[in-house]
Amino acid sequence: MNLLLTGCFKYSKEQMVALRSLGYSIYFMQQEKEELPLPASKIDATVCNSLFLTHNIYKFTNLKFIQLTSAGFDRVPVDIIKVRGVELYNARGVYATPMAEWVMFRVLEYYKQGWFFKQEQETGRWTKHRGLREVAGNKVAVVGAGNVGQEVAKRFQTFGAETTGFDIHENETPYFNHMAMIETLKERVDEFDVVVVTAPLLPSTKGLISREVLNAMKQNAVLINIARGGLIDEQAICDVLTERNDLFAALDVFEQEPLAEVSTLWKLENVAISPHNSFVSDGNNVRMFNVMYNNLKSFIEKRL
């Protein structure tokens, strides 16, 4: 059975040996835009990220298994994959820990004025700051109560905050004090000190954080997006954050990446920008390999 691997994941020699031991014939391509190392029609399984943005999935006539190294499904033709009966897996749980830690880092950095103290240190000034804030007692909205959202809520609860998850259901969910329907966010956003976006990018969630939502946010609130840039109306957030200095946004994802050099967001003092980096961690490799190995093992065993 032919398995195509790409450079979206860095394999160790030991990991490659482990995959071969499952019974796969392995082919590798570093860049997913490159020419395939074998005809598409001969590929049975693949571990990839954005392979099908540049390669026509209809040419993969024998494909039965796709393992993504991303948590999102927005870079693959999900409808076609379902119709063809291809098994599709994402990196569920792999990046939840570093992303949740990143959220806490950004909130604490802002609440405890990390930028200010770094600047004072660089100039050798002994200056106290009397405007530090606490997470304890805050109300936190997490938009998307899936795996990442739960890890975010878990950490906020540990700090003594009250958490509300906004999703497509109101079922009791771990680490959330309350659950609410996602369509109610607009009318309730003014209740929350922190709003964290972890939801998937779907037609129904595109532009979810609209100009209206941004304008309705609570005074001195914090907005963090670690999901996909398309969830926020980017022009609206440029305008609103320019007008409302009380708001603070930590943005790790954008509609177009890299973020254009001419974007207003770069210059706003109430914005922290990072280059889609919140998922990075020294623990990801082991978690991701365990996910792909177990899924590939189960897939080939069903066909032996």
Short mmCIF file of C-alpha atoms in Angstrom, two decimals:
data_model
loop_
_atom_site.label_atom_id
_atom_site.label_comp_id
_atom_site.label_asym_id
_atom_site.label_seq_id
_atom_site.Cartn_x
_atom_site.Cartn_y
_atom_site.Cartn_z
CA MET A 1 0.00 0.00 0.00
CA ASN A 2 1.51 3.31 -1.10
CA LEU A 3 1.75 6.08 1.48
CA LEU A 4 2.65 9.63 0.43
CA LEU A 5 4.29 11.79 3.09
CA THR A 6 5.10 15.48 2.71
CA GLY A 7 7.39 17.98 4.37
CA CYS A 8 4.55 19.39 6.46
CA PHE A 9 5.87 17.10 9.21
CA LYS A 10 9.50 16.49 10.14
CA TYR A 11 10.00 12.73 10.50
CA SER A 12 12.84 11.20 12.46
CA LYS A 13 14.56 8.06 11.18
CA GLU A 14 12.89 6.10 13.95
CA GLN A 15 9.46 7.39 12.98
CA MET A 16 9.98 6.46 9.32
CA VAL A 17 11.01 2.96 10.37
CA ALA A 18 7.88 2.68 12.52
CA LEU A 19 5.63 3.66 9.59
CA ARG A 20 7.34 1.23 7.23
CA SER A 21 6.88 -1.53 9.81
CA LEU A 22 3.12 -1.13 9.38
CA GLY A 23 3.49 -2.42 5.82
CA TYR A 24 3.43 0.79 3.77
CA SER A 25 5.61 1.62 0.77
CA ILE A 26 6.58 5.19 1.58
CA TYR A 27 7.07 8.03 -0.89
CA PHE A 28 8.14 11.51 0.21
CA MET A 29 7.88 15.03 -1.23
CA GLN A 30 9.21 18.06 0.65
CA GLN A 31 7.02 20.80 -0.83
CA GLU A 32 3.37 20.02 -1.45
CA LYS A 33 3.38 22.17 -4.59
CA GLU A 34 6.03 19.94 -6.17
CA GLU A 35 5.46 17.22 -8.73
CA LEU A 36 4.24 14.03 -7.08
CA PRO A 37 6.91 11.31 -6.63
CA LEU A 38 4.52 8.74 -8.12
CA PRO A 39 1.32 8.90 -10.17
CA ALA A 40 -1.62 10.22 -8.14
CA SER A 41 -3.65 7.17 -9.15
CA LYS A 42 -1.23 4.90 -7.27
CA ILE A 43 -1.45 6.69 -3.92
CA ASP A 44 -3.54 4.84 -1.32
CA ALA A 45 -2.94 7.07 1.69
CA THR A 46 -1.32 10.41 2.49
CA VAL A 47 -0.24 12.54 5.42
CA CYS A 48 -0.38 16.15 4.26
CA ASN A 49 -1.55 19.68 4.96
CA SER A 50 -2.46 21.63 1.82
CA LEU A 51 -1.66 19.04 -0.85
CA PHE A 52 -5.04 19.34 -2.55
CA LEU A 53 -4.79 23.08 -3.01
CA THR A 54 -2.36 22.44 -5.85
CA HIS A 55 -3.10 18.83 -6.84
CA ASN A 56 -6.46 17.74 -8.26
CA ILE A 57 -8.04 15.26 -5.86
CA TYR A 58 -9.96 13.63 -8.72
CA LYS A 59 -6.65 12.26 -10.03
CA PHE A 60 -6.16 10.33 -6.77
CA THR A 61 -8.45 7.53 -7.88
CA ASN A 62 -7.24 4.95 -5.33
CA LEU A 63 -6.98 7.31 -2.37
CA LYS A 64 -8.72 5.93 0.72
CA PHE A 65 -7.02 7.72 3.63
CA ILE A 66 -5.99 11.32 4.40
CA GLN A 67 -4.29 12.39 7.60
CA LEU A 68 -3.99 16.15 7.98
CA THR A 69 -1.32 17.76 10.14
CA SER A 70 -3.66 20.70 10.71
CA ALA A 71 -6.58 20.92 13.10
CA GLY A 72 -8.77 22.63 10.50
CA PHE A 73 -10.37 21.11 7.41
CA ASP A 74 -10.47 24.33 5.37
CA ARG A 75 -7.61 23.31 3.04
CA VAL A 76 -9.20 20.11 1.76
CA PRO A 77 -12.33 19.50 -0.38
CA VAL A 78 -14.33 17.90 2.42
CA ASP A 79 -17.52 17.37 0.38
CA ILE A 80 -15.66 15.48 -2.35
CA ILE A 81 -13.79 13.41 0.20
CA LYS A 82 -17.05 12.39 1.91
CA VAL A 83 -18.73 11.43 -1.36
CA ARG A 84 -15.77 9.24 -2.31
CA GLY A 85 -15.70 7.53 1.09
CA VAL A 86 -12.14 8.56 1.89
CA GLU A 87 -11.20 8.34 5.57
CA LEU A 88 -10.24 11.85 6.71
CA TYR A 89 -8.48 12.68 9.98
CA ASN A 90 -7.22 15.93 11.42
CA ALA A 91 -4.67 16.74 14.13
CA ARG A 92 -7.29 16.71 16.86
CA GLY A 93 -5.75 17.44 20.23
CA VAL A 94 -2.22 17.88 18.92
CA TYR A 95 -2.02 21.67 19.19
CA ALA A 96 -4.56 22.31 21.95
CA THR A 97 -2.01 22.62 24.76
CA PRO A 98 0.36 25.16 23.15
CA MET A 99 -2.53 27.19 21.74
CA ALA A 100 -4.25 27.38 25.12
CA GLU A 101 -0.97 28.35 26.76
CA TRP A 102 -0.50 31.05 24.10
CA VAL A 103 -3.88 32.54 24.98
CA MET A 104 -2.92 32.76 28.64
CA PHE A 105 0.45 34.23 27.71
CA ARG A 106 -1.16 37.01 25.69
CA VAL A 107 -3.74 37.84 28.35
CA LEU A 108 -1.17 37.87 31.16
CA GLU A 109 1.32 39.82 29.05
CA TYR A 110 -1.33 42.49 28.60
CA TYR A 111 -2.83 42.41 32.10
CA LYS A 112 0.58 42.48 33.80
CA GLN A 113 2.04 45.03 31.34
CA GLY A 114 4.91 42.88 30.11
CA TRP A 115 5.70 45.31 27.27
CA PHE A 116 5.96 48.22 29.68
CA PHE A 117 8.40 46.52 32.04
CA LYS A 118 10.55 45.30 29.14
CA GLN A 119 10.83 48.86 27.83
CA GLU A 120 11.72 50.19 31.28
CA GLN A 121 14.36 47.49 31.72
CA GLU A 122 15.96 48.37 28.37
CA THR A 123 16.37 51.99 29.47
CA GLY A 124 17.39 51.15 33.04
CA ARG A 125 14.39 52.85 34.63
CA TRP A 126 12.92 51.74 37.99
CA THR A 127 9.25 52.51 37.28
CA LYS A 128 6.22 51.00 38.97
CA HIS A 129 2.99 50.47 37.02
CA ARG A 130 -0.24 50.92 38.97
CA GLY A 131 -2.57 49.65 36.28
CA LEU A 132 -2.05 45.89 36.51
CA ARG A 133 -5.11 43.64 36.28
CA GLU A 134 -6.20 40.19 37.48
CA VAL A 135 -7.67 37.30 35.53
CA ALA A 136 -9.47 36.05 38.63
CA GLY A 137 -13.12 37.05 38.62
CA ASN A 138 -13.19 37.80 34.90
CA LYS A 139 -15.85 36.53 32.54
CA VAL A 140 -14.37 34.76 29.54
CA ALA A 141 -16.16 33.83 26.32
CA VAL A 142 -14.63 31.04 24.24
CA VAL A 143 -16.08 30.94 20.74
CA GLY A 144 -15.79 27.28 19.78
CA ALA A 145 -16.00 24.76 22.62
CA GLY A 146 -14.08 21.96 20.94
CA ASN A 147 -10.78 20.47 21.99
CA VAL A 148 -8.78 23.72 21.83
CA GLY A 149 -11.60 25.73 23.38
CA GLN A 150 -11.83 23.33 26.30
CA GLU A 151 -8.11 23.58 26.98
CA VAL A 152 -8.42 27.38 26.94
CA ALA A 153 -11.37 27.30 29.34
CA LYS A 154 -9.54 24.86 31.62
CA ARG A 155 -6.70 27.31 32.11
CA PHE A 156 -8.97 30.29 32.70
CA GLN A 157 -10.92 28.35 35.31
CA THR A 158 -7.65 27.51 37.06
CA PHE A 159 -6.99 31.26 37.26
CA GLY A 160 -10.41 31.81 38.83
CA ALA A 161 -12.32 33.11 35.80
CA GLU A 162 -15.89 32.24 34.81
CA THR A 163 -16.07 30.59 31.39
CA THR A 164 -18.86 30.50 28.80
CA GLY A 165 -18.58 28.43 25.64
CA PHE A 166 -20.34 29.53 22.46
CA ASP A 167 -21.00 26.69 20.03
CA ILE A 168 -23.71 25.00 17.95
CA HIS A 169 -25.06 23.28 21.08
CA GLU A 170 -25.70 24.03 24.75
CA ASN A 171 -24.67 20.62 26.07
CA GLU A 172 -22.66 20.49 29.28
CA THR A 173 -19.01 20.69 28.24
CA PRO A 174 -15.84 20.18 30.32
CA TYR A 175 -14.28 23.34 31.79
CA PHE A 176 -17.18 25.61 30.90
CA ASN A 177 -19.37 27.11 33.61
CA HIS A 178 -21.99 27.89 30.98
CA MET A 179 -22.75 27.01 27.35
CA ALA A 180 -24.60 29.17 24.82
CA MET A 181 -25.56 29.06 21.16
CA ILE A 182 -23.02 30.76 18.94
CA GLU A 183 -25.66 32.96 17.32
CA THR A 184 -26.24 34.66 20.69
CA LEU A 185 -22.68 36.00 20.87
CA LYS A 186 -23.62 39.30 19.25
CA GLU A 187 -26.18 40.15 21.91
CA ARG A 188 -24.04 38.94 24.83
CA VAL A 189 -20.49 39.95 23.91
CA ASP A 190 -20.68 43.05 26.14
CA GLU A 191 -20.70 40.75 29.20
CA PHE A 192 -17.16 39.46 28.73
CA ASP A 193 -13.75 40.73 29.74
CA VAL A 194 -12.00 38.32 27.38
CA VAL A 195 -13.23 36.81 24.09
CA VAL A 196 -11.18 33.95 22.63
CA VAL A 197 -11.87 32.66 19.11
CA THR A 198 -11.12 28.96 18.56
CA ALA A 199 -13.98 27.99 16.21
CA PRO A 200 -13.43 26.39 12.77
CA LEU A 201 -13.77 28.54 9.65
CA LEU A 202 -17.02 27.54 7.94
CA PRO A 203 -19.46 29.42 5.72
CA SER A 204 -21.57 29.91 8.85
CA THR A 205 -18.68 31.34 10.91
CA LYS A 206 -16.96 33.52 8.31
CA GLY A 207 -16.96 37.11 9.57
CA LEU A 208 -18.54 35.99 12.86
CA ILE A 209 -16.64 38.69 14.74
CA SER A 210 -18.24 41.51 12.80
CA ARG A 211 -18.09 45.28 13.14
CA GLU A 212 -21.26 45.10 15.22
CA VAL A 213 -19.74 42.53 17.59
CA LEU A 214 -16.51 44.50 17.92
CA ASN A 215 -18.34 47.74 18.67
CA ALA A 216 -20.44 45.97 21.30
CA MET A 217 -17.48 44.56 23.23
CA LYS A 218 -17.13 45.48 26.87
CA GLN A 219 -14.97 48.44 27.87
CA ASN A 220 -11.31 47.36 28.23
CA ALA A 221 -12.03 43.90 26.83
CA VAL A 222 -9.46 41.63 25.21
CA LEU A 223 -10.01 39.75 21.93
CA ILE A 224 -7.77 36.83 20.96
CA ASN A 225 -7.94 34.90 17.67
CA ILE A 226 -5.97 31.65 17.35
CA ALA A 227 -8.35 29.96 14.90
CA ARG A 228 -8.58 31.37 11.35
CA GLY A 229 -8.37 34.96 10.18
CA GLY A 230 -11.62 34.73 8.24
CA LEU A 231 -13.61 34.52 11.46
CA ILE A 232 -13.00 38.24 11.99
CA ASP A 233 -13.96 41.06 9.64
CA GLU A 234 -10.41 42.39 9.21
CA GLN A 235 -11.35 45.81 7.90
CA ALA A 236 -13.79 46.21 10.75
CA ILE A 237 -11.23 45.31 13.39
CA CYS A 238 -8.77 47.82 11.90
CA ASP A 239 -11.39 50.54 12.11
CA VAL A 240 -12.77 49.67 15.54
CA LEU A 241 -9.39 49.25 17.22
CA THR A 242 -8.28 52.56 15.78
CA GLU A 243 -11.34 54.23 17.30
CA ARG A 244 -11.42 52.30 20.57
CA ASN A 245 -8.10 52.47 22.40
CA ASP A 246 -9.66 50.68 25.36
CA LEU A 247 -9.83 47.39 23.45
CA PHE A 248 -6.85 45.07 23.05
CA ALA A 249 -6.49 42.34 20.43
CA ALA A 250 -3.93 39.55 20.16
CA LEU A 251 -4.12 38.20 16.60
CA ASP A 252 -2.24 35.11 15.49
CA VAL A 253 -4.16 34.47 12.25
CA PHE A 254 -5.30 36.67 9.38
CA GLU A 255 -7.46 36.56 6.25
CA GLN A 256 -4.35 36.72 4.07
CA GLU A 257 -1.06 35.38 5.38
CA PRO A 258 1.53 36.79 5.65
CA LEU A 259 -0.24 39.92 6.84
CA ALA A 260 0.38 42.71 4.31
CA GLU A 261 3.05 45.20 5.34
CA VAL A 262 0.61 48.04 4.67
CA SER A 263 -1.98 46.69 7.12
CA THR A 264 -3.07 49.15 9.78
CA LEU A 265 -2.85 46.38 12.36
CA TRP A 266 0.95 46.50 12.44
CA LYS A 267 0.92 50.08 13.71
CA LEU A 268 -1.79 49.92 16.37
CA GLU A 269 -0.50 50.03 19.95
CA ASN A 270 -3.48 48.02 21.17
CA VAL A 271 -2.74 45.04 18.91
CA ALA A 272 -0.28 42.17 19.40
CA ILE A 273 0.55 40.38 16.15
CA SER A 274 2.18 36.97 15.73
CA PRO A 275 2.72 35.03 12.46
CA HIS A 276 0.32 32.08 12.91
CA ASN A 277 2.65 30.78 15.59
CA SER A 278 0.46 29.92 18.57
CA PHE A 279 0.40 26.19 17.76
CA VAL A 280 4.19 25.76 17.82
CA SER A 281 5.58 23.63 20.63
CA ASP A 282 8.34 21.19 21.46
CA GLY A 283 5.65 18.65 22.32
CA ASN A 284 3.85 18.66 18.96
CA ASN A 285 6.05 16.18 17.12
CA VAL A 286 5.38 13.33 19.51
CA ARG A 287 1.65 14.06 19.72
CA MET A 288 1.24 14.41 15.95
CA PHE A 289 3.18 11.26 15.19
CA ASN A 290 1.13 9.25 17.70
CA VAL A 291 -2.08 10.46 16.03
CA MET A 292 -0.94 9.62 12.49
CA TYR A 293 0.66 6.31 13.50
CA ASN A 294 -2.44 5.06 15.28
CA ASN A 295 -4.74 6.12 12.43
CA LEU A 296 -2.47 4.60 9.76
CA LYS A 297 -2.14 1.39 11.79
CA SER A 298 -5.91 1.07 12.14
CA PHE A 299 -6.42 1.83 8.43
CA ILE A 300 -4.00 -0.82 7.12
CA GLU A 301 -5.09 -3.45 9.63
CA LYS A 302 -8.68 -3.20 8.36
CA ARG A 303 -7.41 -4.05 4.88
CA LEU A 304 -5.14 -6.98 5.69
#
